[in-house]
XYZ file of C-alpha atoms in Angstrom:
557
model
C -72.249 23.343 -14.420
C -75.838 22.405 -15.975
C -75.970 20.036 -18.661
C -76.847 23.058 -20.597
C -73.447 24.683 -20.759
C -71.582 25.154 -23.590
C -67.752 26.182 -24.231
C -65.394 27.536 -27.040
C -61.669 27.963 -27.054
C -60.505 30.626 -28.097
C -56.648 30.938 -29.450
C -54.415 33.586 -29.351
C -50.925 33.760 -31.090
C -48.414 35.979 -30.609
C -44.813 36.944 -30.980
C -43.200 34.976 -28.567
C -45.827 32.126 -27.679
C -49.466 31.030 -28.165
C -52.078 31.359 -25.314
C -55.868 28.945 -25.353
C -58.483 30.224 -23.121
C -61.774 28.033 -22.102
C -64.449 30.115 -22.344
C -68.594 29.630 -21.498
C -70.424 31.041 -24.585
C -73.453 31.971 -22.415
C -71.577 34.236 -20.237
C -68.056 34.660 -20.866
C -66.654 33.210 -17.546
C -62.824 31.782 -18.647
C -62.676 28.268 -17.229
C -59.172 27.206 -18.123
C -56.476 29.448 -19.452
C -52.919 28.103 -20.570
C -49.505 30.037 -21.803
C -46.816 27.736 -24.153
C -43.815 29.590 -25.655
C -43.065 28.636 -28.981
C -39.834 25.938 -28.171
C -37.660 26.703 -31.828
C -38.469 30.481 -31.227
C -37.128 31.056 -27.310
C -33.671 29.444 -28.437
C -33.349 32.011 -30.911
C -33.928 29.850 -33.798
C -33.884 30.946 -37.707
C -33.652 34.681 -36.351
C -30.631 37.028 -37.143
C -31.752 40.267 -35.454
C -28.630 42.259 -36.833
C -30.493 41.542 -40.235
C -33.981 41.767 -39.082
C -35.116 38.451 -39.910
C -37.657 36.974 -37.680
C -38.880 33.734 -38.912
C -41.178 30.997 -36.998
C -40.952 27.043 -37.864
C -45.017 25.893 -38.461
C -44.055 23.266 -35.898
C -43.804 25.629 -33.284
C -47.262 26.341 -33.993
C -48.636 23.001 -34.029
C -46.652 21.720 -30.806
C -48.468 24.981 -28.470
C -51.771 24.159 -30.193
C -51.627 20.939 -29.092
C -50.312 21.629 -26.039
C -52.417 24.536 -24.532
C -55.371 22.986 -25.595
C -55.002 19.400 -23.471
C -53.737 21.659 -20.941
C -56.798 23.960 -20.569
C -59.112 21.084 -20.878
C -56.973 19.325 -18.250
C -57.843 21.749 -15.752
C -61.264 21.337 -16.307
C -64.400 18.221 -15.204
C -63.861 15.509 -17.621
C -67.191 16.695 -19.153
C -66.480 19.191 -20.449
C -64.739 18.216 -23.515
C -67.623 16.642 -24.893
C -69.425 20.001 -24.517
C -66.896 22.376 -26.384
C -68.545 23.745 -29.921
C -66.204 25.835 -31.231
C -62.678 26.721 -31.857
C -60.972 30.024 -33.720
C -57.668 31.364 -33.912
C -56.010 35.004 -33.990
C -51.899 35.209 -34.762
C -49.733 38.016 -35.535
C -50.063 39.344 -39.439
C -48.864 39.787 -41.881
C -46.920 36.075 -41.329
C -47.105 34.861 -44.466
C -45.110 31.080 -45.879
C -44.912 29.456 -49.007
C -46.747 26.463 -49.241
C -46.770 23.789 -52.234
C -49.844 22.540 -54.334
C -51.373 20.987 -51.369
C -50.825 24.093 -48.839
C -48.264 22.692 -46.802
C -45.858 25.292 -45.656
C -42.791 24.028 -47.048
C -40.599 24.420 -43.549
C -42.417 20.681 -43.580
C -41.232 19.242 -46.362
C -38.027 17.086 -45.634
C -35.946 18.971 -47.554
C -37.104 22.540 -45.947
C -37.013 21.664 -42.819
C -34.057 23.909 -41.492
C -34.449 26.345 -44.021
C -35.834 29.772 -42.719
C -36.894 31.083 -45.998
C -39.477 28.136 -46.017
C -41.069 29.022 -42.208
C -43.532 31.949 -41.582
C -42.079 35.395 -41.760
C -43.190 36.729 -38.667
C -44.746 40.515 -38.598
C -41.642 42.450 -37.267
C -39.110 40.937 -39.968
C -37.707 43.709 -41.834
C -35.721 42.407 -44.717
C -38.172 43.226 -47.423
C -37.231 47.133 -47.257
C -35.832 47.716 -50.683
C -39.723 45.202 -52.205
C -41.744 47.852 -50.651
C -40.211 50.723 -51.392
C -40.379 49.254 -55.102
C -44.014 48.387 -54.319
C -45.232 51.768 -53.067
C -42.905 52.835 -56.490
C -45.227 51.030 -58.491
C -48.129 52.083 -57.150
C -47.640 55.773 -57.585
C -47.475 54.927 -61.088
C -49.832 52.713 -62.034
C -53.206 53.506 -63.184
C -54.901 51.576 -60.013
C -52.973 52.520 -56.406
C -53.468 49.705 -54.903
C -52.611 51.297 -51.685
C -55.187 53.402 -51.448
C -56.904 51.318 -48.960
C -54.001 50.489 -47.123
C -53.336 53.899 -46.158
C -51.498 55.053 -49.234
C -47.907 53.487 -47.937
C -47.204 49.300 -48.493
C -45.256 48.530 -45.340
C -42.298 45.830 -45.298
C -44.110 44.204 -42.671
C -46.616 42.644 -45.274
C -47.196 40.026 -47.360
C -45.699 41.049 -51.322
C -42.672 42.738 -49.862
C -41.905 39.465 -48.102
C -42.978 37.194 -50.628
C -41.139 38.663 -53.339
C -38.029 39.189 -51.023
C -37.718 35.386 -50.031
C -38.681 34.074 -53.676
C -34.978 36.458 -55.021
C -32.725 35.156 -51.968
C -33.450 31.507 -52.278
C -33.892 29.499 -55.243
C -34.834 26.564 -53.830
C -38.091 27.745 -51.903
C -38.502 29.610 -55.653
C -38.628 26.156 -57.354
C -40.435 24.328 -55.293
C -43.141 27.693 -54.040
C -46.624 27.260 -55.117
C -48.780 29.352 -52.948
C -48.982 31.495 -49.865
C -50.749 31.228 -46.984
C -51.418 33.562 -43.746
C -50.399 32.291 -40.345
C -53.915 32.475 -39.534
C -55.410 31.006 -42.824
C -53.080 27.777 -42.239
C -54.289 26.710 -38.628
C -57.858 26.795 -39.469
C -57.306 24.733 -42.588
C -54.826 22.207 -41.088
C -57.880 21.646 -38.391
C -60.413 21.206 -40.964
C -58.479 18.481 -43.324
C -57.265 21.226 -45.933
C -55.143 18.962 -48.614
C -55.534 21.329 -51.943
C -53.677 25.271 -51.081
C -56.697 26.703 -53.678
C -59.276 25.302 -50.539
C -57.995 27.062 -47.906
C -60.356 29.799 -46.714
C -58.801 33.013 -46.934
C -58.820 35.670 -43.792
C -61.085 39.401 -44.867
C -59.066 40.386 -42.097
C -55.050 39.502 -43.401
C -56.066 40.088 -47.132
C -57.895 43.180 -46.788
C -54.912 44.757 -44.745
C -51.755 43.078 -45.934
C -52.090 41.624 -49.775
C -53.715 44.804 -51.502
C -56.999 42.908 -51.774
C -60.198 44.755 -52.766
C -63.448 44.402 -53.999
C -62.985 47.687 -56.162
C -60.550 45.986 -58.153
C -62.320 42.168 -57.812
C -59.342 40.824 -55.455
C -55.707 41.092 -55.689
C -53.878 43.270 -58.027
C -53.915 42.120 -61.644
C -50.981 40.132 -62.613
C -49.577 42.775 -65.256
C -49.024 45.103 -62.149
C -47.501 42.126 -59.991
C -45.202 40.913 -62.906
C -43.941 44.096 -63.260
C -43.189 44.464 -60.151
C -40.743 41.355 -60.495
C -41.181 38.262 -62.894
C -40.810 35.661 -60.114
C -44.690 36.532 -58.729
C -45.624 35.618 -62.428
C -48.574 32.765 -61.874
C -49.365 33.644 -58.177
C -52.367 35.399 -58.424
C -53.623 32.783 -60.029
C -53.132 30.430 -57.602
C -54.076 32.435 -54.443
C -57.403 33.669 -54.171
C -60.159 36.147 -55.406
C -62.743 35.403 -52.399
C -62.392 35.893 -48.936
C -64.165 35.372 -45.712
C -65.232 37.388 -42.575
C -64.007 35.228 -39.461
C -67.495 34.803 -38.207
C -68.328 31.917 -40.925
C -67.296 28.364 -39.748
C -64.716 26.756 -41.871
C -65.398 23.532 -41.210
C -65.586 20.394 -38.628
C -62.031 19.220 -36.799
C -60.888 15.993 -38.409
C -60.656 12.869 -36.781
C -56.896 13.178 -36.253
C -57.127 16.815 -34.850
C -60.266 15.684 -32.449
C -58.581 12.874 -31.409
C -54.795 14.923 -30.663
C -56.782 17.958 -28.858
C -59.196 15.824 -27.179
C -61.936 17.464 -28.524
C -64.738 16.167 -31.044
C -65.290 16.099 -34.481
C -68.771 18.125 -34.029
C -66.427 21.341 -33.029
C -66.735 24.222 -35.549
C -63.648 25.365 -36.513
C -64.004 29.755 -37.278
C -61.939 31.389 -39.613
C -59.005 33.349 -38.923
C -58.230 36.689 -38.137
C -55.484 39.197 -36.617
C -54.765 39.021 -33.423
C -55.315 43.017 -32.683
C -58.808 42.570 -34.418
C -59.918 39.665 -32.740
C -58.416 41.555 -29.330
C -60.876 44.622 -30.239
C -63.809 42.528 -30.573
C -63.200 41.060 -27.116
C -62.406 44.796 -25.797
C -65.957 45.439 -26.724
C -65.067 47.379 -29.812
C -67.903 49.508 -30.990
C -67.990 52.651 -33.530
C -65.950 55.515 -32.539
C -63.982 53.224 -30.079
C -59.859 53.280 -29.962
C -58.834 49.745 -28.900
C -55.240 49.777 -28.391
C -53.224 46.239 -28.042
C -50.497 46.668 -25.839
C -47.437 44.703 -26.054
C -43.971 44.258 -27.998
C -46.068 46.045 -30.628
C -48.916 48.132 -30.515
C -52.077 47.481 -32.720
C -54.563 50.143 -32.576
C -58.059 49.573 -33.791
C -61.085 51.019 -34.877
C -64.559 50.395 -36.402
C -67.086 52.313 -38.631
C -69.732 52.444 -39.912
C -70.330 52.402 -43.999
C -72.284 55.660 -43.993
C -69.920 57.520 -41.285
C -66.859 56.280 -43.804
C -68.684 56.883 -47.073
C -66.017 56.943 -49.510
C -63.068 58.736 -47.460
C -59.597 56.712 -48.028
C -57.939 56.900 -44.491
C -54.055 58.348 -45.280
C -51.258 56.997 -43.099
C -53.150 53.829 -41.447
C -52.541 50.379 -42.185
C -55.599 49.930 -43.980
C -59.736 50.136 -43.981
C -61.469 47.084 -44.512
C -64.826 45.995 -44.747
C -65.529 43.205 -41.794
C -62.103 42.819 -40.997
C -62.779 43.419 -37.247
C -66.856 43.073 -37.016
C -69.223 41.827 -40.297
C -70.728 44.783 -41.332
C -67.950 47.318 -40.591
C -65.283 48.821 -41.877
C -62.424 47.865 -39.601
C -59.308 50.407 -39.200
C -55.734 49.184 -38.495
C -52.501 51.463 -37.156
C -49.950 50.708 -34.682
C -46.432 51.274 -33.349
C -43.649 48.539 -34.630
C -42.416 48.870 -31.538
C -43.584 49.275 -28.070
C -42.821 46.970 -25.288
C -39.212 46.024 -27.451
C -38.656 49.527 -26.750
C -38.283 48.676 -23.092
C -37.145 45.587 -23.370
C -34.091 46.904 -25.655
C -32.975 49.328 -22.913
C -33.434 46.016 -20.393
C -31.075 43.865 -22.813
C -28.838 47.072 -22.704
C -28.263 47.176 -19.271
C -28.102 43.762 -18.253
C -24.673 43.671 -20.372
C -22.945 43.156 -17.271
C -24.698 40.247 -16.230
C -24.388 38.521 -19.262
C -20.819 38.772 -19.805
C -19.082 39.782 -16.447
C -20.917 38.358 -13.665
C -22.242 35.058 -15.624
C -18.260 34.276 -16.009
C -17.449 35.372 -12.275
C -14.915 33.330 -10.378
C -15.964 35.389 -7.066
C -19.427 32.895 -6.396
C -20.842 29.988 -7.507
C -22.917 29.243 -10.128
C -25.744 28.608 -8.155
C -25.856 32.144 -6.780
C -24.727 33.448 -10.373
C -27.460 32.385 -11.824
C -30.215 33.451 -8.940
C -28.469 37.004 -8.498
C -29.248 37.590 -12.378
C -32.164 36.488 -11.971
C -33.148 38.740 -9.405
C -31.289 41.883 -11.438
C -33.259 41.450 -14.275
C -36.445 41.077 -12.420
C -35.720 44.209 -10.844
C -34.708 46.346 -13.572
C -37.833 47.659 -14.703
C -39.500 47.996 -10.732
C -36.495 49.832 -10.107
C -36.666 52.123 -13.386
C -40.034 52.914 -12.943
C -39.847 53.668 -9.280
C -37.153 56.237 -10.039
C -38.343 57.503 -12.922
C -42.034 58.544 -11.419
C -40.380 60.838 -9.007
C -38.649 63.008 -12.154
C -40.772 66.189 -13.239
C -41.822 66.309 -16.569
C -39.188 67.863 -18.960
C -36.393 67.840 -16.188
C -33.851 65.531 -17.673
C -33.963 67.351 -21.151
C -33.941 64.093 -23.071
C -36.272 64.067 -25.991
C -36.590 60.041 -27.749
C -38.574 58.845 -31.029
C -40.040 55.408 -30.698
C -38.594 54.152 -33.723
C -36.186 51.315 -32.843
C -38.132 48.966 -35.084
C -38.813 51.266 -37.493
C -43.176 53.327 -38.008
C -45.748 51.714 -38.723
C -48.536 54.699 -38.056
C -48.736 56.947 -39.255
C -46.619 56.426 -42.846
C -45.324 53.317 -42.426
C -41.123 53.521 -42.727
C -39.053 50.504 -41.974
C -36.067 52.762 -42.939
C -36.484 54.729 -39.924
C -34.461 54.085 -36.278
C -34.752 55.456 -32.676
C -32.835 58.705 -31.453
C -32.306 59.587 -28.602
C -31.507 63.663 -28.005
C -30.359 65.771 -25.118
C -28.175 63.573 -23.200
C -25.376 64.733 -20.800
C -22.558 63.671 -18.403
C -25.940 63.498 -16.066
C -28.570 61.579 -17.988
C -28.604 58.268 -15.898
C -30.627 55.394 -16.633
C -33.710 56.376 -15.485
C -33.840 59.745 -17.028
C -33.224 57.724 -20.595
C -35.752 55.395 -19.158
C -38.373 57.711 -18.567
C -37.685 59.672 -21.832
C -38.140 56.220 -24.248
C -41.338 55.840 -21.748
C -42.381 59.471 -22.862
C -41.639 58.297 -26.739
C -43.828 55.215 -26.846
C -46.877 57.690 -25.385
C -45.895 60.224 -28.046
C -45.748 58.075 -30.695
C -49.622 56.660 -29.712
C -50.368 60.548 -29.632
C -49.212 61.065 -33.434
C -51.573 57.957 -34.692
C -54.392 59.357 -32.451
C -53.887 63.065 -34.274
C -53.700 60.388 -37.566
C -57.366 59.910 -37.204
C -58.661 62.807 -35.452
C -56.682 65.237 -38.458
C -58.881 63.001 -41.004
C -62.185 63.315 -39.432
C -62.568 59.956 -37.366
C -64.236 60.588 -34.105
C -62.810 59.248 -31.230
C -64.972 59.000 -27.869
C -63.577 56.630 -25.718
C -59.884 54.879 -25.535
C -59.840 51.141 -24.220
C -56.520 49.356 -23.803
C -55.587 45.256 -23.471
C -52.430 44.030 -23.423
C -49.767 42.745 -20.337
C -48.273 46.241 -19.980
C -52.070 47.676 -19.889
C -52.694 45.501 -16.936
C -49.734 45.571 -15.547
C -47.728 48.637 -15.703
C -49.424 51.855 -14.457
C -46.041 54.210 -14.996
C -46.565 53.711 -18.835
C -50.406 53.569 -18.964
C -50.769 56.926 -16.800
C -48.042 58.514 -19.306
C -50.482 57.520 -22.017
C -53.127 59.027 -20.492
C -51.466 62.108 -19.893
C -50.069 62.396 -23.594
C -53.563 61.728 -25.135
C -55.524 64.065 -22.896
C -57.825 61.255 -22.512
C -59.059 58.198 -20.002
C -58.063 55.338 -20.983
C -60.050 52.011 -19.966
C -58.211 48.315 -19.449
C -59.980 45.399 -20.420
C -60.647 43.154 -17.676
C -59.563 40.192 -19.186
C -55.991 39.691 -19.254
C -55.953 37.320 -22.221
C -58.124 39.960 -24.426
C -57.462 38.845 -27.949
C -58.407 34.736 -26.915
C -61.301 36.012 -25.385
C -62.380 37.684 -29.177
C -60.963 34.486 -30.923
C -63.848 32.753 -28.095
C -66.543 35.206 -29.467
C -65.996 34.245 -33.094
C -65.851 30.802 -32.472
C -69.274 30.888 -30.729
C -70.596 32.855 -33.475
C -69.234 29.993 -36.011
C -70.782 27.658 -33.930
C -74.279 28.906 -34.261
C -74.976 30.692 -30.565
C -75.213 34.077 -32.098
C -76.167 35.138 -34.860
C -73.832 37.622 -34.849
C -70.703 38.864 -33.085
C -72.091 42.224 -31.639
C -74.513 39.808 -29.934
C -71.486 37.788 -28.482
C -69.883 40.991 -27.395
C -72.794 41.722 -25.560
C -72.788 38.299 -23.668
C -69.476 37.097 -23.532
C -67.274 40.655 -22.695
C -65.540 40.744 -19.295
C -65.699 44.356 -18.851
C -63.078 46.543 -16.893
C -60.506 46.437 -14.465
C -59.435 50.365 -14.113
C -59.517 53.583 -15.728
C -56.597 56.237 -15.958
C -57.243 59.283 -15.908
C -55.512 62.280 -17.256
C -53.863 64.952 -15.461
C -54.856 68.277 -16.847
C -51.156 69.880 -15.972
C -49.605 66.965 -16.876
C -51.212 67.061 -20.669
C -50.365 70.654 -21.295
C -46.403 70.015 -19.876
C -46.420 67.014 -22.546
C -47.682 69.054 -25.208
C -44.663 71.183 -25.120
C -42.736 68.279 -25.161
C -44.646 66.457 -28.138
C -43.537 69.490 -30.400
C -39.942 68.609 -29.607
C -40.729 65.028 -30.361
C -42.176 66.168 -33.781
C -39.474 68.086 -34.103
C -36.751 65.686 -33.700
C -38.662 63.274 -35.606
C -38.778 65.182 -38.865
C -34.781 65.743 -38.458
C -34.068 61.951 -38.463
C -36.712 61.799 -41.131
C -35.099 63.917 -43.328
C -31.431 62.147 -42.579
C -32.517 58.386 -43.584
């Protein structure tokens, strides 16, 4: 360490719980990493999955900030605290809360504290259905569609459907509702003192993609079109926003409070906010004609263009084009699969039945070896799935799945739509359904690859970040075989942080841009998978069965 160095942190939020990396701006090296789970979230808290609300208390957010944070610099020379510049956050989008005049979210307001309507609406909650159906309604009809650059569908995974779906089912967060703010518009602007909702600075990146913003038609949709949509938005446009910010521009200094609980100093930059897939691109190395794909429960797939390559074309089926939402001076391109990893991890839940509610309440052993033997089951299921499944040919079992279980994002976003599963017999056994919802999630990528490709975006290279991209070389190879095309993992495990580092060293005045940052800061690759020619041309067949069974649960919705 030279008295030269210099350090960022960058922060990553996701679904289940918040990660800080430690990062040197000159070279990229990660000093200190730490994991926190969100505490409210992992006991199931203000969730009712039968209904498919998903809904996050702000404290969890503020309890892992604090506590990754101390814990990264912990693990690092008591210097180095004094040398860290800059901070910047990614979280999952669209996660939007109602705040009051002063941009609290009102989850922390005494009398909202245990009141899920007043938390952030996390990205998978899917109880806004019947708002964007009446929003993409609207649109059709209006003499602006202000979908166009959101891929022509509104999605009940953003920000109006949500909004206007909380402010009819509770009339107490309608009273009391003054604003709305982003999950990753709030932490910057609780950092950086924030007490008036109209000064928070608003995220290019969530308003471009989720809230129907646009330059075209100077900002959000006019009020006429939102107060037709439903009376109770009447006066929020006015008290949101018109301008917005590329997450390259610092915010502002941490406060004294905020320096003081993070152990940081006041002279730290705080960056604006962003997505976590976009901020995961840039620290992929995203450049033009680049698919970044981030890996997890989800899938967020990424691109970037140029202004003259894009021109004027409105990309159909995606979840939006935005100027500078991933790099200043881009267009950035958003799709995804609603569900990708939960796929998985819903066949997991499904299996380990039994040891949830026969050998947990087993008079045979004790509880000590109850609890370690499903332990060891459930740690086993997925080793033992894959290991059975790889030795299957392709097309054996018969068993044809859509990816659905959470509903499509990409391409033509339908929350209305669920899983199938075709083909089974008296001999599909787990691993044959395993392998087939395996086969699905690769499909599925394959159908928002053709998205782009079918509309004239080029495509040279695939990179992938994400735990299953590092970790699980079953689903990754699939990929590869599906797509017809290598796919690259990002060496850095904690990808999207590692962006979140790049834009807060950018805020902080070491580059002068974030291509530049890229450049220095990027941790390159671990592996490459490579297709297998027979393999491809096996799962082509397959695909148009896929499509296939996909347009008949389509059509029966």
């Amino acid at each position: 360490m030279t008295q030269d160095d210099r350090y960022v942190i960058g922060l990553d939020y996701g679904s289940d719980s918040a990660r800080a990396v430690l990062v040197n701006v000159y070279n990229g090296e990660i000093i200190a990493t730490s994991v926190k789970y969100y505490p409210r979230w992992v006991k199931g808290l203000y969730c009712d999955p039968a209904k498919n609300q998903y809904r996050q208390h702000p404290l969890d957010y503020l309890e892992v900030l604090e506590a990754t944070v101390k814990d990264t610099l912990a693990q690092c020379p008591a210097d180095v605290a004094q040398k860290v510049v800059g901070i910047a956050f990614d979280t999952t989008g669209s996660t939007p809360c109602f705040t009051d005049e002063t941009g609290t979210p009102l989850a922390l307001l005494p009398e909202f504290k245990e009141n899920p309507n007043a938390m952030f609406v996390l990205w998978k909650d899917h109880t806004a259905v019947k708002e964007a159906a009446e929003i993409n309604e609207l649109c059709k009809r209006w003499h602006t569609d202000y979908t166009a650059y959101e891929g022509g569908i509104y999605s009940s995974e953003w920000y109006w459907a949500k909004a206007l779906h909380v402010l009819r089912e509770d009339e107490d967060v309608r009273a009391k509702a003054y604003s709305i703010v982003e999950h990753c518009e709030w932490l910057p602007a609780i950092l950086t003192g924030v007490s008036k909702s109209s000064d928070i600075v608003r995220s290019r990146c969530a308003c471009g993609h989720k809230t129907m913003w646009h330059p075209e038609w100077r900002g959000l949709p006019e009020e006429e079109f939102l107060t037709t949509l439903s009376p109770l938005l009447k006066g929020f446009r006015d008290r949101l926003f018109t301008h917005t910010e590329t997450a390259d521009k610092p915010v502002g200094h941490l406060t004294k409070e905020w320096a003081e609980r993070l152990g940081l100093s006041t002279k730290v930059v705080v960056a604006g906010g962003a997505f976590d897939c976009h901020m995961g691109a840039v620290g992929a190395n995203i450049t033009p004609h680049t698919f970044v794909r981030v890996i997890g429960t989800s899938t967020c797939d990424i691109m970037v263009s140029s202004y003259e390559e894009i021109g004027g074309k409105q990309i159909q089926g995606i979840c939006g084009q935005v100027d500078g939402s991933v790099i200043p001076g881009m267009v950035g391109l958003e799709a995804g699969q609603s569900g990708f990893g939960d796929v998985y991890a819903w066949f997991r839940h499904l299996l380990a039945f039994p040891l949830h509610k026969i050998i947990a309440n087993s008079g045979l052993i004790d509880a000590k070896t109850k609890e370690l033997l499903i332990k060891e089951t459930l740690d086993c299921i997925f080793p033992t799935l894959t290991a059975e499944a790889k030795k299957l040919p392709i097309g054996e079992s018969g068993i044809i799945a859509t990816d659905w279980m959470n509903g499509r994002r990409t391409p033509n976003a339908n929350q209305l739509l669920t899983g199938t599963i075709s083909g089974l017999t008296l001999g599909s056994d787990a691993p044959r359904i395993y392998r087939a919802l395996v086969e699905a999630t690769a499909f599925g990528s394959k159908a928002i690859v053709d998205c782009f490709l079918n509309q004239g975006v080029k495509i040279d290279q695939v990179i992938a970040i994400g735990g299953i991209a590092m970790k699980d070389a079953f689903v990754m190879q699939t990929l590869s075989d599906v797509l017809g095309m290598p796919i690259k993992v990002c060496r850095a495990y904690q990808a999207c942080a590692l962006g979140a580092a790049m834009f807060a060293a950018t805020a902080a005045g070491i580059y002068n841009k974030v291509e530049n940052a890229q450049k220095a800061m990027n941790s390159g690759f671990a592996q490459e998978y490579l297709p297998n020619p027979e393999n491809t041309a096996a799962y082509a067949k397959l695909y148009a069965e896929y499509q296939k069974l996909g347009a008949f649960t389509e059509a029966n919705v």
